[in-house]
Amino acid sequence: MSKYPPPAVIGTEDIMKPKEYGTSAVPCQKDLRWGCDYDTANRICNYNRHYAEHSGYFEGTTFRKECESTDEGKEITFYDSNTGKPLFVAPRGRTMSQFLLESKNHGWPSFRDQEVVWDSVRVLPDGETVSTDGTHLGHNLPDKSGSRYCINLVSVAGHPQREAENSELRSLKKGKEEASAEIQAKCIALFWIITSS
């Protein structure tokens, strides 16, 4: 019998086998929610199996403010920082205040079984909690209330899949426009040098 009872879905080490970007087939999204740092997210999500962002990291982001401004009874969906797939929806079965208090007390966003999107999340036999796409999320650290998923905010700060794709396209288009403007400016400068000689 697993020490992580249902509804936890147990995964295998194959999920975390090496891929193009560490343990993920896709890179971390560039423009993460709540002002999360890309380099920290990339390191934690894709090139790490045991370590975490520092305790209380989420307090230095806009995450808490968004939670506090969310109407009671409303939920926030947390998306994979690599793929944009939904991983957690909170709060469920408790208030936003209770979710934030538990997260603050432990130093990381803390989710319960009813808040996990089991289609996209697995718990490995050692408690490591990962996405089905190989993103390291955190660990299952059960307490007297049951399974508690202690999750790195940088791992669940992605944008939904479609929005993430659009964000990447906007970023590429902006880079192309900036490069085009730079080339145009150099051509004009060269024209003036040639014509004034």
Short mmCIF file of C-alpha atoms in Angstrom, two decimals:
data_model
loop_
_atom_site.label_atom_id
_atom_site.label_comp_id
_atom_site.label_asym_id
_atom_site.label_seq_id
_atom_site.Cartn_x
_atom_site.Cartn_y
_atom_site.Cartn_z
CA MET A 1 0.00 0.00 0.00
CA SER A 2 1.28 3.47 -0.96
CA LYS A 3 1.93 5.99 1.79
CA TYR A 4 0.09 8.46 -0.48
CA PRO A 5 -3.51 7.19 -0.57
CA PRO A 6 -6.08 7.99 -3.26
CA PRO A 7 -7.00 10.25 -4.79
CA ALA A 8 -3.22 10.74 -5.22
CA VAL A 9 -2.16 9.26 -8.55
CA ILE A 10 1.23 7.59 -8.27
CA GLY A 11 3.64 8.07 -11.16
CA THR A 12 6.88 6.40 -12.16
CA GLU A 13 10.40 7.72 -12.61
CA ASP A 14 9.91 7.52 -16.40
CA ILE A 15 8.03 10.83 -16.21
CA MET A 16 11.24 12.56 -15.15
CA LYS A 17 13.62 10.97 -17.64
CA PRO A 18 15.92 13.44 -19.45
CA LYS A 19 14.34 15.39 -22.30
CA GLU A 20 15.31 18.37 -24.45
CA TYR A 21 15.01 20.86 -21.55
CA GLY A 22 16.15 18.88 -18.51
CA THR A 23 13.11 16.86 -17.48
CA SER A 24 10.74 18.71 -19.83
CA ALA A 25 10.28 18.58 -23.60
CA VAL A 26 9.51 22.32 -23.72
CA PRO A 27 11.20 25.34 -22.13
CA CYS A 28 9.77 27.38 -19.30
CA GLN A 29 7.46 30.21 -20.39
CA LYS A 30 9.22 33.58 -20.48
CA ASP A 31 6.52 35.86 -19.06
CA LEU A 32 5.40 34.07 -15.89
CA ARG A 33 2.48 35.16 -13.74
CA TRP A 34 2.87 37.10 -10.50
CA GLY A 35 6.29 38.43 -11.54
CA CYS A 36 8.00 35.09 -10.96
CA ASP A 37 11.63 34.99 -12.06
CA TYR A 38 12.27 33.03 -15.28
CA ASP A 39 15.76 31.77 -14.31
CA THR A 40 14.55 30.52 -10.94
CA ALA A 41 11.55 28.85 -12.58
CA ASN A 42 13.63 27.21 -15.31
CA ARG A 43 16.12 25.85 -12.76
CA ILE A 44 13.45 24.56 -10.35
CA CYS A 45 11.05 23.19 -12.99
CA ASN A 46 13.48 21.54 -15.40
CA TYR A 47 16.90 20.97 -13.84
CA ASN A 48 16.06 19.96 -10.30
CA ARG A 49 14.51 17.04 -8.44
CA HIS A 50 14.94 17.92 -4.78
CA TYR A 51 15.35 21.64 -4.16
CA ALA A 52 12.89 24.51 -3.96
CA GLU A 53 12.55 28.25 -4.26
CA HIS A 54 13.32 29.82 -0.88
CA SER A 55 10.66 29.66 1.82
CA GLY A 56 8.30 32.61 1.49
CA TYR A 57 9.30 33.32 -2.13
CA PHE A 58 5.64 33.90 -3.02
CA GLU A 59 5.51 36.81 -0.52
CA GLY A 60 7.87 38.78 -2.80
CA THR A 61 5.55 38.42 -5.81
CA THR A 62 2.09 39.75 -6.65
CA PHE A 63 0.59 36.33 -5.87
CA ARG A 64 -0.67 37.16 -2.37
CA LYS A 65 -2.22 40.43 -3.56
CA GLU A 66 -4.10 38.63 -6.35
CA CYS A 67 -5.36 36.02 -3.89
CA GLU A 68 -6.49 38.67 -1.42
CA SER A 69 -8.34 40.58 -4.16
CA THR A 70 -10.11 37.44 -5.39
CA ASP A 71 -13.75 37.38 -4.33
CA GLU A 72 -14.60 34.73 -1.73
CA GLY A 73 -15.97 31.66 -3.46
CA LYS A 74 -13.86 32.28 -6.59
CA GLU A 75 -10.96 30.02 -7.53
CA ILE A 76 -7.54 30.58 -9.08
CA THR A 77 -6.18 28.08 -11.59
CA PHE A 78 -2.45 27.35 -11.42
CA TYR A 79 -0.82 26.38 -14.73
CA ASP A 80 2.38 24.45 -15.52
CA SER A 81 5.16 27.01 -16.08
CA ASN A 82 6.38 24.94 -19.03
CA THR A 83 3.29 23.65 -20.83
CA GLY A 84 0.48 25.88 -19.58
CA LYS A 85 -1.64 22.88 -18.56
CA PRO A 86 -3.83 23.34 -15.46
CA LEU A 87 -2.32 21.66 -12.36
CA PHE A 88 -4.14 23.03 -9.30
CA VAL A 89 -7.35 24.97 -8.65
CA ALA A 90 -7.68 26.68 -5.27
CA PRO A 91 -9.27 27.15 -2.94
CA ARG A 92 -11.59 24.17 -2.95
CA GLY A 93 -13.23 22.93 0.25
CA ARG A 94 -11.87 25.92 2.16
CA THR A 95 -11.73 29.69 1.94
CA MET A 96 -9.06 31.78 0.23
CA SER A 97 -8.03 33.02 3.67
CA GLN A 98 -7.49 29.43 4.86
CA PHE A 99 -5.50 28.59 1.71
CA LEU A 100 -3.26 31.65 2.19
CA LEU A 101 -2.78 31.02 5.90
CA GLU A 102 -1.69 27.42 5.35
CA SER A 103 0.63 28.51 2.51
CA LYS A 104 2.16 31.27 4.69
CA ASN A 105 2.62 28.90 7.64
CA HIS A 106 4.54 26.42 5.50
CA GLY A 107 6.38 28.93 3.27
CA TRP A 108 5.06 27.61 -0.06
CA PRO A 109 1.66 27.40 -1.74
CA SER A 110 0.04 24.36 -0.11
CA PHE A 111 -2.67 22.42 -1.91
CA ARG A 112 -4.96 19.61 -0.79
CA ASP A 113 -6.21 16.57 -2.74
CA GLN A 114 -9.42 18.26 -3.90
CA GLU A 115 -7.36 21.10 -5.44
CA VAL A 116 -5.16 18.88 -7.63
CA VAL A 117 -5.91 18.38 -11.35
CA TRP A 118 -5.08 14.67 -11.42
CA ASP A 119 -5.09 14.46 -15.23
CA SER A 120 -1.84 16.46 -15.17
CA VAL A 121 -0.21 15.74 -11.77
CA ARG A 122 1.55 12.68 -10.35
CA VAL A 123 3.16 11.82 -7.03
CA LEU A 124 6.30 9.72 -7.29
CA PRO A 125 6.95 6.99 -4.70
CA ASP A 126 9.34 9.28 -2.74
CA GLY A 127 6.69 12.06 -2.54
CA GLU A 128 8.10 14.25 -5.31
CA THR A 129 5.15 15.88 -7.03
CA VAL A 130 5.50 16.42 -10.78
CA SER A 131 3.47 17.24 -13.85
CA THR A 132 2.81 14.44 -16.33
CA ASP A 133 5.09 16.40 -18.70
CA GLY A 134 8.11 16.26 -16.38
CA THR A 135 7.91 19.60 -14.54
CA HIS A 136 9.16 19.38 -10.94
CA LEU A 137 6.42 20.96 -8.81
CA GLY A 138 7.34 20.21 -5.19
CA HIS A 139 6.58 17.43 -2.71
CA ASN A 140 3.67 15.74 -1.00
CA LEU A 141 4.23 16.27 2.72
CA PRO A 142 1.25 14.67 4.48
CA ASP A 143 0.10 16.02 7.83
CA LYS A 144 -2.77 15.20 10.21
CA SER A 145 -5.26 16.57 7.65
CA GLY A 146 -4.01 14.32 4.84
CA SER A 147 -1.86 14.88 1.78
CA ARG A 148 -0.43 18.40 1.53
CA TYR A 149 1.24 19.36 -1.73
CA CYS A 150 3.98 21.86 -0.94
CA ILE A 151 4.47 23.46 -4.37
CA ASN A 152 6.95 25.98 -5.78
CA LEU A 153 5.07 29.04 -7.03
CA VAL A 154 7.54 29.31 -9.94
CA SER A 155 6.44 25.85 -11.10
CA VAL A 156 2.75 26.78 -11.33
CA ALA A 157 3.02 30.38 -12.59
CA GLY A 158 2.42 29.61 -16.26
CA HIS A 159 -0.23 31.01 -18.54
CA PRO A 160 -2.94 28.75 -19.97
CA GLN A 161 -1.79 26.88 -23.10
CA ARG A 162 -3.43 29.11 -25.75
CA GLU A 163 -2.46 32.32 -23.92
CA ALA A 164 1.12 31.07 -23.55
CA GLU A 165 1.34 30.36 -27.28
CA ASN A 166 0.00 33.84 -28.07
CA SER A 167 2.45 35.41 -25.61
CA GLU A 168 5.36 33.64 -27.33
CA LEU A 169 4.12 34.80 -30.75
CA ARG A 170 3.81 38.40 -29.51
CA SER A 171 7.35 38.19 -28.14
CA LEU A 172 8.70 36.86 -31.45
CA LYS A 173 6.79 39.51 -33.43
CA LYS A 174 8.09 42.29 -31.17
CA GLY A 175 11.66 41.03 -31.62
CA LYS A 176 11.19 40.90 -35.39
CA GLU A 177 9.75 44.45 -35.42
CA GLU A 178 12.64 45.74 -33.30
CA ALA A 179 15.19 44.07 -35.59
CA SER A 180 13.41 45.49 -38.68
CA ALA A 181 13.41 49.01 -37.21
CA GLU A 182 17.12 48.70 -36.37
CA ILE A 183 17.96 47.56 -39.92
CA GLN A 184 15.87 50.40 -41.38
CA ALA A 185 17.68 52.97 -39.20
CA LYS A 186 21.08 51.61 -40.29
CA CYS A 187 20.05 51.75 -43.97
CA ILE A 188 18.96 55.38 -43.62
CA ALA A 189 22.22 56.25 -41.87
CA LEU A 190 24.22 54.49 -44.59
CA PHE A 191 22.21 56.30 -47.28
CA TRP A 192 23.05 59.69 -45.72
CA ILE A 193 26.73 58.78 -45.43
CA ILE A 194 26.87 57.74 -49.09
CA THR A 195 24.90 60.72 -50.43
CA SER A 196 26.74 63.32 -48.39
CA SER A 197 30.17 62.10 -49.54
#
